[in-house]
Coordinates of C-alpha atoms in Angstrom, one line a residue:
Chain A
M1 CA 12.2 -17.0 -14.3
S2 CA 9.2 -16.5 -12.1
I3 CA 7.0 -18.9 -10.1
Q4 CA 7.2 -22.4 -11.5
R5 CA 5.1 -24.7 -9.5
I6 CA 2.9 -25.2 -6.4
D7 CA 3.0 -28.8 -5.5
P8 CA -0.6 -29.8 -4.8
E9 CA 0.6 -32.8 -2.8
L10 CA 2.5 -30.6 -0.4
C11 CA 0.2 -27.6 -0.3
V12 CA -1.7 -27.5 2.9
G13 CA -4.2 -24.7 1.8
C14 CA -3.1 -22.2 4.5
G15 CA -3.4 -19.3 2.1
I16 CA -0.2 -17.5 3.3
C17 CA 1.1 -17.3 -0.3
V18 CA -2.2 -15.9 -1.5
D19 CA -2.0 -13.0 0.9
T20 CA 1.8 -12.6 0.5
C21 CA 1.9 -12.2 -3.2
I22 CA 2.1 -8.5 -4.0
M23 CA 1.1 -9.1 -7.6
D24 CA -1.8 -11.4 -6.7
V25 CA -0.4 -14.1 -8.9
I26 CA -1.6 -16.9 -6.6
R27 CA -5.2 -17.8 -5.9
M28 CA -6.9 -20.4 -3.8
E29 CA -8.8 -23.1 -5.7
E30 CA -12.1 -23.3 -4.0
A31 CA -12.9 -26.9 -4.9
D32 CA -9.9 -28.6 -3.3
H33 CA -8.6 -25.7 -1.3
K34 CA -5.2 -25.7 -2.9
A35 CA -3.1 -22.7 -4.0
V36 CA -2.8 -22.3 -7.7
I37 CA -0.8 -20.1 -10.0
K38 CA -3.2 -17.9 -11.9
Y39 CA -1.2 -15.0 -13.3
A40 CA 2.3 -16.4 -13.9
N41 CA 3.2 -13.6 -16.2
D42 CA 2.8 -11.0 -13.5
C43 CA 5.2 -12.8 -11.1
M44 CA 8.0 -10.4 -10.1
T45 CA 10.2 -13.2 -8.7
C46 CA 10.5 -11.7 -5.2
F47 CA 10.5 -15.2 -3.7
C48 CA 8.2 -14.2 -0.9
C49 CA 5.7 -17.0 -1.5
E50 CA 8.4 -19.7 -1.7
L51 CA 10.0 -18.4 1.5
E52 CA 6.9 -18.1 3.5
C53 CA 5.3 -21.4 2.5
P54 CA 5.3 -23.5 5.6
A55 CA 5.0 -26.7 3.5
K56 CA 7.8 -25.9 1.1
A57 CA 5.3 -26.5 -1.7
I58 CA 6.3 -23.6 -4.0
S59 CA 9.3 -23.3 -6.3
V60 CA 10.4 -20.1 -7.9
S61 CA 13.0 -20.2 -10.7
T62 CA 16.2 -18.2 -10.6
Q63 CA 16.9 -18.8 -14.3
V64 CA 16.8 -15.7 -16.3
K65 CA 17.6 -14.3 -19.7
P66 CA 19.3 -11.0 -18.8
P67 CA 17.4 -8.0 -20.0
L68 CA 19.3 -5.4 -22.0
S69 CA 19.8 -2.2 -20.0
W70 CA 23.0 -0.5 -21.0
G71 CA 23.8 -1.5 -24.5
Chain B
M1 CA -26.6 4.8 -9.6
S2 CA -25.0 3.5 -6.5
P3 CA -21.6 1.9 -6.3
D4 CA -21.2 -1.7 -5.5
K5 CA -19.5 -0.8 -2.2
L6 CA -20.0 2.5 -0.5
F7 CA -18.1 3.5 2.6
S8 CA -18.1 6.6 4.7
T9 CA -15.2 7.6 6.9
D10 CA -13.3 10.4 8.6
I11 CA -9.9 9.5 7.2
L12 CA -9.1 7.3 4.3
V13 CA -5.5 6.1 4.1
I14 CA -4.4 4.8 0.7
G15 CA -1.4 2.4 0.8
G16 CA -0.7 -0.2 3.4
G17 CA 3.1 0.0 3.8
S18 CA 4.9 1.5 6.8
A19 CA 3.8 5.1 6.3
G20 CA 0.1 4.1 5.8
L21 CA 0.0 1.8 8.8
V22 CA 1.5 4.4 11.1
A23 CA -0.9 7.1 9.7
A24 CA -3.9 4.7 10.2
I25 CA -3.0 3.7 13.7
K26 CA -2.3 7.2 14.8
S27 CA -5.6 8.5 13.3
A28 CA -7.6 5.7 14.9
E29 CA -5.9 6.2 18.3
A30 CA -7.1 9.8 18.1
G31 CA -10.6 8.5 17.9
K32 CA -11.3 8.9 14.2
K33 CA -13.0 6.5 11.9
V34 CA -10.3 5.2 9.6
I35 CA -10.2 3.1 6.4
L36 CA -6.9 1.7 5.2
I37 CA -6.9 0.5 1.6
E38 CA -4.2 -1.5 -0.1
K39 CA -4.1 -2.9 -3.6
S40 CA -2.0 -5.8 -2.3
Y41 CA -2.3 -7.0 1.3
V42 CA -1.8 -4.6 4.3
G43 CA 1.3 -5.8 6.2
K44 CA 2.9 -7.4 3.2
A45 CA 2.8 -4.5 0.9
G46 CA 4.9 -2.0 -0.9
V47 CA 8.6 -1.5 -0.7
S48 CA 8.3 -1.5 3.1
Y49 CA 8.1 -5.3 2.9
F50 CA 11.4 -5.4 1.1
A51 CA 13.1 -2.7 3.1
W52 CA 15.8 -3.5 5.6
P53 CA 13.8 -3.0 8.8
D54 CA 15.8 -0.4 10.5
M55 CA 15.5 3.2 11.4
E56 CA 18.5 5.5 12.0
V57 CA 17.8 7.1 15.3
Y58 CA 19.2 10.5 16.3
K59 CA 19.6 11.0 20.1
E60 CA 19.7 14.4 21.5
G61 CA 22.8 15.0 23.7
I62 CA 24.6 12.0 22.1
H63 CA 24.6 13.0 18.4
D64 CA 25.5 16.3 16.8
L65 CA 22.3 17.5 15.0
K66 CA 24.0 20.2 13.0
K67 CA 26.7 17.8 11.7
H68 CA 24.1 15.3 10.6
M69 CA 22.0 18.0 9.0
D70 CA 25.1 19.4 7.2
F71 CA 25.9 16.0 5.9
V72 CA 22.4 15.4 4.5
I73 CA 22.3 18.9 3.0
Q74 CA 25.7 18.8 1.4
A75 CA 24.8 15.4 -0.1
G76 CA 21.5 16.8 -1.3
E77 CA 23.3 19.9 -2.7
Y78 CA 21.3 22.5 -0.9
V79 CA 17.9 21.8 -2.3
N80 CA 16.9 19.9 0.8
N81 CA 14.0 21.2 2.9
R82 CA 16.0 21.9 6.0
D83 CA 12.9 21.9 8.2
W84 CA 12.0 18.4 7.1
V85 CA 15.6 17.1 7.6
E86 CA 15.5 18.3 11.2
I87 CA 12.0 16.9 11.8
I88 CA 12.9 13.5 10.4
L89 CA 16.1 13.3 12.4
K90 CA 14.5 14.5 15.6
E91 CA 11.3 12.5 15.5
T92 CA 12.5 9.1 14.3
G93 CA 13.4 7.9 17.8
A94 CA 9.9 8.5 19.1
R95 CA 8.3 6.7 16.1
Y96 CA 10.5 3.7 16.8
Q97 CA 9.3 3.7 20.3
D98 CA 5.7 3.8 19.0
L99 CA 6.4 0.7 16.9
L100 CA 7.7 -1.2 19.9
S101 CA 4.8 -0.1 22.1
W102 CA 2.4 -1.4 19.4
G103 CA 3.9 -4.9 19.5
V104 CA 6.5 -4.7 16.8
P105 CA 9.3 -7.1 17.8
P106 CA 12.6 -5.3 18.2
R107 CA 15.8 -6.8 16.7
S108 CA 19.2 -6.5 18.1
I109 CA 21.9 -5.8 15.5
S110 CA 24.7 -8.3 15.7
E111 CA 28.3 -7.2 15.0
E112 CA 28.1 -9.5 11.9
E113 CA 25.0 -7.7 10.7
K114 CA 26.6 -4.3 11.1
V115 CA 28.7 -5.2 8.1
R116 CA 25.7 -3.7 6.3
Y117 CA 26.5 -0.3 7.5
S118 CA 29.9 -0.3 6.1
H119 CA 27.9 -0.1 2.8
V120 CA 28.3 3.6 3.4
P121 CA 31.6 4.1 1.6
K122 CA 34.5 4.9 3.8
K123 CA 35.1 8.3 2.1
I124 CA 31.6 9.3 2.9
S125 CA 31.6 7.9 6.4
D126 CA 34.7 9.9 7.2
K127 CA 32.7 13.1 6.4
Y128 CA 29.7 11.7 8.2
A129 CA 29.2 12.9 11.7
G130 CA 29.3 9.4 13.0
E131 CA 26.8 6.7 13.0
L132 CA 23.4 7.3 14.4
D133 CA 21.8 4.7 16.6
H134 CA 19.8 1.9 15.0
G135 CA 16.2 1.1 15.8
A136 CA 15.7 -2.3 14.2
M137 CA 12.6 -4.4 13.8
A138 CA 12.2 -8.2 13.4
H139 CA 12.5 -9.2 9.7
K140 CA 9.3 -9.8 7.8
T141 CA 7.0 -9.9 10.8
W142 CA 7.2 -6.2 11.8
L143 CA 4.7 -5.0 9.2
G144 CA 2.3 -7.9 10.2
S145 CA 2.5 -6.7 13.8
L146 CA 1.4 -3.2 12.6
R147 CA -1.5 -4.7 10.7
T148 CA -2.6 -6.5 13.9
K149 CA -2.3 -3.3 15.9
A150 CA -4.3 -1.4 13.2
S151 CA -7.1 -3.9 13.4
Q152 CA -7.1 -3.8 17.2
T153 CA -7.2 0.0 17.1
G154 CA -10.4 -0.1 15.0
V155 CA -9.0 0.6 11.6
T156 CA -11.1 -0.9 8.8
I157 CA -8.6 -2.7 6.4
L158 CA -9.6 -3.3 2.8
D159 CA -7.1 -5.5 1.0
R160 CA -6.8 -5.9 -2.8
V161 CA -8.7 -2.7 -3.5
M162 CA -7.0 -0.3 -5.8
I163 CA -7.9 3.4 -5.6
T164 CA -7.8 5.0 -8.9
D165 CA -9.0 8.6 -8.4
L166 CA -9.7 11.2 -5.8
I167 CA -13.0 13.0 -5.6
K168 CA -13.2 16.7 -4.8
Q169 CA -16.2 18.9 -4.1
G170 CA -15.2 22.3 -5.2
D171 CA -11.6 22.5 -4.1
V172 CA -11.9 20.2 -1.2
I173 CA -11.3 16.5 -0.8
A174 CA -14.5 14.5 -0.6
G175 CA -13.3 10.9 -1.1
A176 CA -12.0 8.4 -3.6
V177 CA -13.0 5.7 -6.0
G178 CA -11.5 2.4 -7.0
F179 CA -12.2 -1.3 -7.5
H180 CA -11.6 -4.7 -6.0
T181 CA -8.8 -6.3 -8.0
R182 CA -10.3 -9.8 -7.5
E183 CA -14.0 -9.4 -7.4
G184 CA -14.2 -6.4 -9.6
D185 CA -16.6 -4.5 -7.4
F186 CA -16.6 -0.7 -7.7
Y187 CA -15.7 1.1 -4.5
C188 CA -16.6 4.6 -3.5
I189 CA -15.3 6.0 -0.2
K190 CA -16.5 9.2 1.1
A191 CA -13.9 10.7 3.4
K192 CA -13.3 14.0 5.1
A193 CA -9.6 13.7 4.7
V194 CA -7.3 11.4 2.6
I195 CA -3.8 10.4 3.4
I196 CA -1.8 9.1 0.4
S197 CA 0.9 6.7 1.3
T198 CA 1.3 4.7 -1.9
G199 CA 5.0 5.0 -2.3
S200 CA 7.0 6.5 -5.1
G201 CA 7.4 6.1 -8.8
N202 CA 10.3 4.7 -10.8
F203 CA 11.1 2.7 -13.9
K204 CA 13.0 -0.5 -14.3
T205 CA 14.6 -2.2 -17.2
A206 CA 12.2 -3.5 -19.8
G207 CA 11.7 -7.3 -19.5
E208 CA 12.2 -7.3 -15.8
P209 CA 9.5 -8.7 -13.6
W210 CA 9.0 -5.8 -11.3
H211 CA 5.9 -3.9 -10.5
Q212 CA 6.4 -1.5 -7.7
W213 CA 6.9 2.3 -7.8
T214 CA 3.8 2.7 -10.0
A215 CA 3.2 6.2 -8.7
D216 CA -0.5 5.6 -8.0
G217 CA -0.7 8.3 -5.3
E218 CA 1.3 10.8 -7.2
A219 CA -0.9 10.3 -10.3
M220 CA -4.2 10.5 -8.5
G221 CA -3.0 13.5 -6.6
Y222 CA -1.9 15.2 -9.8
R223 CA -5.1 14.5 -11.6
A224 CA -6.9 16.2 -8.6
G225 CA -4.7 19.3 -8.9
A226 CA -2.0 18.5 -6.3
E227 CA 1.5 20.0 -6.9
I228 CA 4.1 17.4 -7.6
T229 CA 7.7 18.3 -6.8
G230 CA 11.2 16.9 -7.2
K231 CA 10.6 14.4 -9.9
E232 CA 13.8 15.3 -11.8
F233 CA 15.8 13.7 -9.0
G234 CA 16.2 10.1 -8.1
H235 CA 17.3 7.1 -10.1
K236 CA 20.5 7.1 -8.1
D237 CA 21.6 3.6 -7.8
V238 CA 23.0 1.0 -10.2
G239 CA 20.9 -2.0 -9.6
S240 CA 22.8 -5.1 -9.5
L241 CA 23.5 -7.9 -11.9
S242 CA 22.1 -9.3 -15.0
A243 CA 21.8 -12.6 -13.2
F244 CA 18.6 -11.3 -11.6
P245 CA 17.4 -12.6 -9.3
T246 CA 20.3 -14.7 -8.2
V247 CA 21.6 -11.5 -6.8
P248 CA 22.9 -11.9 -3.4
K249 CA 22.5 -8.8 -1.3
G250 CA 26.2 -9.1 -0.7
V251 CA 26.4 -7.3 -4.1
A252 CA 25.3 -4.2 -2.3
K253 CA 28.3 -4.5 -0.1
A254 CA 30.5 -5.3 -3.1
H255 CA 29.3 -2.0 -4.6
S256 CA 30.8 -0.1 -1.7
C257 CA 34.1 -2.0 -2.4
R258 CA 34.2 -0.1 -5.7
I259 CA 35.3 -3.0 -7.7
Y260 CA 33.7 -1.9 -10.9
I261 CA 35.5 -2.2 -14.2
N262 CA 34.4 -1.0 -17.6
G263 CA 34.4 -2.8 -20.9
E264 CA 38.1 -2.0 -21.4
G265 CA 38.9 -3.6 -18.1
N266 CA 39.7 -0.4 -16.3
D267 CA 38.9 0.6 -12.8
Y268 CA 37.1 3.8 -13.8
M269 CA 35.6 4.7 -10.5
K270 CA 38.7 6.3 -9.2
E271 CA 38.4 8.9 -12.0
Y272 CA 35.1 10.2 -10.5
S273 CA 34.7 12.2 -7.4
L274 CA 31.0 11.7 -8.1
A275 CA 31.6 8.0 -7.3
L276 CA 31.1 8.9 -3.7
H277 CA 27.4 9.3 -4.2
S278 CA 26.3 7.9 -7.5
N279 CA 27.4 4.6 -8.9
M280 CA 24.8 5.0 -11.5
L281 CA 25.9 8.3 -13.0
C282 CA 29.5 7.2 -13.2
A283 CA 28.5 3.9 -14.9
A284 CA 26.3 5.9 -17.3
F285 CA 29.2 8.3 -18.2
E286 CA 31.4 5.3 -19.0
I287 CA 28.7 3.7 -21.1
H288 CA 28.1 7.1 -22.8
A289 CA 31.8 7.3 -23.7
G290 CA 31.6 3.9 -25.4
R291 CA 33.5 2.1 -22.7
G292 CA 30.8 -0.2 -21.6
P293 CA 29.5 -2.6 -20.4
I294 CA 30.1 -2.3 -16.7
Y295 CA 31.1 -5.2 -14.6
L296 CA 31.6 -5.9 -10.9
D297 CA 35.0 -7.6 -10.8
F298 CA 34.7 -9.8 -7.7
D299 CA 38.1 -11.2 -8.3
R300 CA 39.5 -7.9 -7.2
L301 CA 38.0 -8.1 -3.8
T302 CA 40.5 -8.2 -1.0
P303 CA 40.1 -11.3 1.2
E304 CA 38.7 -9.0 3.9
D305 CA 36.2 -7.5 1.6
R306 CA 35.2 -10.9 0.2
Q307 CA 34.6 -12.1 3.7
A308 CA 32.5 -9.0 4.4
C309 CA 30.4 -9.7 1.3
V310 CA 29.8 -13.3 2.5
N311 CA 28.9 -12.0 6.0
F312 CA 26.6 -9.5 4.6
V313 CA 24.8 -12.0 2.4
D314 CA 24.3 -14.2 5.3
A315 CA 23.1 -11.4 7.5
W316 CA 20.6 -10.2 5.0
G317 CA 19.4 -13.5 3.9
R318 CA 18.7 -15.1 7.2
G319 CA 15.0 -15.0 7.7
Y320 CA 14.6 -12.6 4.9
E321 CA 12.9 -12.7 1.6
V322 CA 15.6 -13.6 -0.8
G323 CA 17.2 -16.5 1.0
K324 CA 16.9 -18.7 -1.9
A325 CA 18.7 -16.2 -4.1
I326 CA 21.9 -16.3 -2.1
D327 CA 24.7 -17.6 -4.2
Y328 CA 28.0 -17.5 -2.4
A329 CA 29.8 -18.3 -5.6
T330 CA 29.1 -14.8 -7.0
V331 CA 31.7 -13.3 -4.8
T332 CA 34.2 -14.4 -7.4
G333 CA 34.4 -13.7 -11.2
K334 CA 32.9 -10.8 -13.2
R335 CA 29.3 -10.0 -13.4
E336 CA 27.7 -7.5 -15.7
V337 CA 25.9 -4.6 -14.0
I338 CA 22.6 -3.4 -15.3
W339 CA 20.5 -0.6 -14.1
G340 CA 17.8 -1.1 -11.6
S341 CA 17.8 -4.8 -11.2
G342 CA 17.4 -6.9 -8.2
V343 CA 14.9 -6.9 -5.4
G344 CA 15.3 -3.8 -3.3
C345 CA 18.6 -2.9 -5.0
T346 CA 17.5 0.0 -7.0
G347 CA 17.1 3.7 -7.2
W348 CA 13.8 5.4 -6.6
G349 CA 12.4 8.7 -7.2
W350 CA 12.2 11.1 -4.3
G351 CA 9.7 13.4 -5.7
G352 CA 6.0 13.3 -4.8
I353 CA 3.0 15.2 -3.7
R354 CA 4.4 18.5 -2.5
V355 CA 3.7 18.9 1.2
N356 CA 4.4 21.4 3.9
T357 CA 5.8 20.4 7.3
K358 CA 2.2 19.4 8.3
C359 CA 2.2 16.9 5.4
E360 CA -0.6 19.0 3.9
S361 CA -0.8 19.2 0.1
N362 CA -2.2 22.3 -1.7
I363 CA -5.6 20.6 -1.7
P364 CA -7.6 21.0 1.6
G365 CA -8.1 17.6 3.1
L366 CA -5.3 15.9 1.1
Y367 CA -2.2 14.7 2.9
A368 CA 0.8 12.6 1.8
A369 CA 3.2 10.5 3.8
G370 CA 6.2 8.2 3.2
D371 CA 7.7 8.1 -0.3
S372 CA 4.5 9.7 -1.7
A373 CA 5.3 12.9 0.2
G374 CA 7.4 15.4 -1.7
T375 CA 9.1 16.7 1.4
C376 CA 12.3 17.5 -0.4
A377 CA 14.2 16.3 2.7
A378 CA 16.6 14.4 0.5
G379 CA 17.3 17.3 -1.9
S380 CA 19.0 16.1 -5.0
M381 CA 20.8 13.0 -3.6
E382 CA 19.4 10.6 -1.2
A383 CA 20.9 10.7 2.2
I384 CA 17.8 10.6 4.3
S385 CA 14.7 8.5 3.7
G386 CA 13.4 5.1 4.4
I387 CA 11.3 3.6 7.1
G388 CA 12.1 6.3 9.7
G389 CA 10.9 9.0 7.3
A390 CA 7.8 7.0 6.5
A391 CA 6.9 6.6 10.2
V392 CA 7.6 10.3 10.9
T393 CA 5.5 11.6 8.0
G394 CA 2.8 9.0 8.7
N395 CA 2.5 10.4 12.2
I396 CA 2.5 14.0 11.1
A397 CA 0.0 13.4 8.4
A398 CA -2.3 11.7 10.9
Q399 CA -2.0 14.4 13.5
N400 CA -3.0 17.1 11.0
A401 CA -5.7 15.1 9.2
V402 CA -7.2 14.4 12.6
H403 CA -7.2 18.1 13.4
Y404 CA -8.7 18.9 10.0
V405 CA -11.6 16.4 10.2
G406 CA -12.5 17.9 13.5
T407 CA -14.1 20.8 11.6
A408 CA -14.6 19.3 8.1
Q409 CA -18.0 18.2 6.8
E410 CA -18.8 15.0 5.0
L411 CA -19.5 16.1 1.4
D412 CA -22.2 14.5 -0.8
I413 CA -21.2 12.9 -4.0
D414 CA -24.1 12.7 -6.4
D415 CA -25.1 9.5 -8.2
A416 CA -24.5 10.8 -11.7
R417 CA -20.9 11.6 -10.8
I418 CA -20.4 8.2 -9.3
A419 CA -21.8 6.6 -12.4
R420 CA -19.4 8.6 -14.6
L421 CA -16.5 7.6 -12.4
K422 CA -17.4 4.0 -12.5
E423 CA -17.6 4.0 -16.3
Q424 CA -14.1 5.6 -16.5
V425 CA -12.6 3.2 -14.0
F426 CA -14.0 0.1 -15.8
S427 CA -13.6 1.4 -19.4
P428 CA -10.7 -1.0 -20.2
L429 CA -12.9 -3.9 -19.2
S430 CA -15.7 -2.8 -21.6
R431 CA -13.5 -2.9 -24.7
Q432 CA -13.5 -5.9 -27.0
G433 CA -10.2 -5.0 -28.6
G434 CA -7.2 -2.8 -27.8
F435 CA -3.7 -2.7 -26.3
S436 CA -2.9 -5.0 -23.4
P437 CA -1.6 -3.3 -20.2
A438 CA 1.5 -5.6 -20.4
Y439 CA 2.3 -4.3 -23.9
V440 CA 1.9 -0.6 -22.8
T441 CA 4.1 -1.2 -19.8
E442 CA 6.9 -2.7 -21.8
I443 CA 6.7 0.2 -24.3
L444 CA 6.8 2.7 -21.6
R445 CA 9.8 1.1 -19.9
S446 CA 11.6 0.9 -23.2
L447 CA 11.1 4.7 -23.6
M448 CA 12.1 5.6 -20.1
V449 CA 15.0 3.3 -19.2
P450 CA 17.7 4.1 -21.8
Y451 CA 20.6 5.8 -20.0
F452 CA 20.4 8.8 -22.3
V453 CA 16.8 9.6 -21.3
V454 CA 16.8 9.7 -17.5
Q455 CA 20.5 9.4 -16.5
I456 CA 22.4 11.6 -18.9
K457 CA 19.8 14.0 -20.0
K458 CA 19.6 16.7 -22.8
A459 CA 16.9 18.9 -24.0
D460 CA 16.4 17.4 -27.4
R461 CA 16.3 13.8 -26.1
L462 CA 14.0 14.8 -23.2
Q463 CA 11.7 16.5 -25.7
A464 CA 11.7 13.4 -27.9
A465 CA 10.8 11.2 -24.9
I466 CA 8.0 13.6 -23.9
T467 CA 6.7 13.3 -27.5
M468 CA 6.7 9.5 -27.3
V469 CA 5.3 9.3 -23.8
S470 CA 2.6 11.8 -24.6
F471 CA 1.6 9.5 -27.5
V472 CA 1.4 6.6 -25.1
E473 CA -0.8 8.6 -22.8
E474 CA -3.0 10.0 -25.6
H475 CA -3.3 7.1 -27.9
L476 CA -2.4 3.7 -26.2
I477 CA -3.7 4.2 -22.7
P478 CA -7.2 5.3 -23.7
R479 CA -7.4 2.2 -25.8
M480 CA -6.2 -0.4 -23.3
K481 CA -8.2 -3.6 -22.9
A482 CA -8.3 -5.5 -19.7
V483 CA -9.5 -9.0 -19.5
D484 CA -10.5 -9.1 -15.9
A485 CA -10.2 -7.2 -12.6
H486 CA -6.6 -8.3 -12.1
D487 CA -5.7 -7.0 -15.6
L488 CA -7.6 -3.8 -14.8
R489 CA -5.1 -3.1 -12.0
M490 CA -2.3 -3.4 -14.5
A491 CA -4.1 -1.0 -16.8
H492 CA -4.5 1.6 -14.1
E493 CA -0.9 1.1 -12.9
V494 CA 0.5 1.8 -16.4
R495 CA -1.8 4.8 -16.8
N496 CA -0.2 6.1 -13.6
M497 CA 3.3 5.2 -14.6
A498 CA 2.9 7.0 -17.9
L499 CA 1.8 10.2 -16.1
D500 CA 4.8 9.8 -13.7
A501 CA 7.0 9.4 -16.8
E502 CA 5.7 12.7 -18.2
I503 CA 6.3 14.5 -14.9
V504 CA 9.8 13.1 -14.6
L505 CA 10.7 14.2 -18.2
R506 CA 9.1 17.6 -17.9
S507 CA 10.7 18.3 -14.5
S508 CA 14.0 17.2 -16.0
L509 CA 13.6 19.4 -19.0
F510 CA 12.6 22.4 -16.8
R511 CA 15.7 22.2 -14.5
T512 CA 18.3 23.7 -16.8
E513 CA 21.3 22.8 -14.7
S514 CA 23.0 19.7 -13.2
R515 CA 22.7 19.0 -9.5
G516 CA 23.1 15.8 -7.5
S517 CA 21.4 12.9 -9.3
H518 CA 20.1 15.2 -12.0
Y519 CA 22.6 15.5 -14.8
R520 CA 22.1 17.6 -18.0
E521 CA 24.6 17.2 -20.7
D522 CA 23.6 20.6 -22.1
Y523 CA 23.8 22.3 -18.6
P524 CA 26.6 20.4 -16.9
R525 CA 27.1 22.6 -13.9
R526 CA 25.1 23.7 -10.9
D527 CA 23.4 27.1 -11.5
D528 CA 23.0 28.5 -8.0
P529 CA 21.6 31.9 -8.9
N530 CA 18.7 30.3 -10.8
W531 CA 18.3 26.8 -9.4
L532 CA 18.4 26.9 -5.7
A533 CA 14.8 26.1 -6.2
W534 CA 12.3 23.2 -6.3
T535 CA 10.4 22.2 -9.4
I536 CA 6.6 21.9 -9.3
A537 CA 4.4 20.2 -11.9
Q538 CA 0.8 20.9 -11.8
R539 CA -2.3 20.2 -13.9
T540 CA -4.0 23.2 -15.4
C541 CA -6.6 23.7 -18.1
D542 CA -3.6 24.1 -20.5
G543 CA -2.1 20.8 -19.5
M544 CA 1.0 20.2 -17.4
V545 CA 2.6 23.4 -16.2
M546 CA 6.0 23.6 -14.6
S547 CA 7.0 26.3 -12.1
K548 CA 9.7 26.7 -9.5
Q549 CA 9.7 27.6 -5.8
P550 CA 12.9 29.2 -4.5
V551 CA 14.7 27.5 -1.6
P552 CA 14.7 30.1 1.3
Q553 CA 17.8 32.2 1.1
N554 CA 19.0 31.4 4.6
W555 CA 19.3 27.8 3.4
W556 CA 21.6 28.6 0.5
P557 CA 25.3 27.8 0.4
D558 CA 27.6 30.7 0.9
L559 CA 27.7 32.1 -2.6
S560 CA 30.8 34.1 -1.9
K561 CA 32.7 30.9 -1.8
P562 CA 34.1 29.6 -5.1
Y563 CA 32.0 27.0 -6.9
K564 CA 34.5 24.3 -6.2
E565 CA 34.3 24.8 -2.5
R566 CA 30.5 24.9 -2.5
Y567 CA 30.4 21.6 -4.5
T568 CA 33.1 19.0 -3.9
L569 CA 31.7 16.5 -6.3
R570 CA 32.6 17.1 -10.0
F571 CA 30.5 16.3 -13.0
P572 CA 32.5 15.2 -16.1
G573 CA 34.3 18.2 -17.6
E574 CA 34.3 20.2 -14.3

């Protein structure tokens, strides 16, 4: 679960995902102006980056090991 | 010593969701200098970004105010603040018009989309005074429109800055400090008035990737001496499925179809009158009796209900944030229910910084709005809240803060104090070793999430949890180590969450009765003579002290009526 990949070939460097991420997981790589995953462990899997990416460059996984909540 | 970034303003608004944006725009429109600070990004922040963008709008002459108020107050079991219920109902329509006039795109609600509103179970909707009108905004973009409007109105927006603590001079608000969560700069903002609109506090299952409801505003308010109210209530809703996040929003619709079964395969919900309001408590009672786990049995959906679920999924998902997560296949089969999973599908706490009907806290110059505001409008069971309430309280906080700063002086904050604050804020960064914020967060969630701590409560278990949470606060949190400014945010968040946990537990221990979403195994009935009252947690030199404020007597239920007439929902054993 969580953000898996930002395809550097598809990323257009618009920065929408960088602003969108509530957890500030994604940052812009200054050198080539591409979005990169910096804090993958803090991703809360809200899908906002993937859905708002105009280039469809981001994939978020839906696979999850269920946490135990109620026994 | 001077801070890296020093600002001076009339009004500082902390938190850039719907309440904060409305408060900032209204304050700026009144000609005041306004700074709006957000630890994420204003216009894409908070639970507002995940909320269904819709306000319930009461219209005078069309709707029956008394009936709507009675519905809310019965659901809240008489510990609602009636004045706030009336204000929110009456003023939401005007706030919706504000939003439209500020460029927020309206959204018409299709018949298909209205399926959502059948989420209110039939049995409740029969009692309900009829549907209010809906003031809906365009998905996703509506908050962005408010950001644009705020900028145009002259609001200074600071993104990715986390405020950690308020500053007072004497008893009066003088500003706040925090840091930039990317650059790591120390921020000091001198402000004549502060409006806190940082949302609420709540806990989710350990292991879940979810970081909202960190209670930042409540915690900084508490540390500054603000009264915190209503924290024993909340945590109402069963989340959704263990298949997070492949949770279609249609599940919310499925909840209302009442297709739960327990581990024995029985349709237990029909045994509970309480099922009307609290899926969560009913599920917890089943689990407690050893009849878990709980499943949603989609195979039991009628064809009509299944279609409604599919429609609902579609309506929610279109142009919305979890489109990818929609999985039509989940409307068949059985899926295990866990507590508090799923984006947006969760309970939240309704407590917060205690405010009067001017959104004033007990600290001069400190206001609260949105979910941060302890209005007690919802009472013990949520039946009124959301974006409408956020806009109404945002506006009221702004009006009164504007009035206040008209006569308030800017207060000096001396350099030695700023230096001390900076050292405190950055202390996790200065340590070479220590506990990671991620570790402390998981420990805290593990302590708070078990059903027998915050759902089915009892004095000895609450006391045990207080002991453990106090240890976290006293031993782990002062020894946290952050590796960078991003990690420092996590450290301050868990510091706030731990304080919130203690307030929740102490408020729950203090209320020696059961009411609404607050259930005490050792006090399983409402106790009207003693507990038509609100709890208040406040910091004193002796630590956290609990007190209660009586609900005005003219808001009480008719005590001459038998208990079973006053309260139609039964706790187990009643």
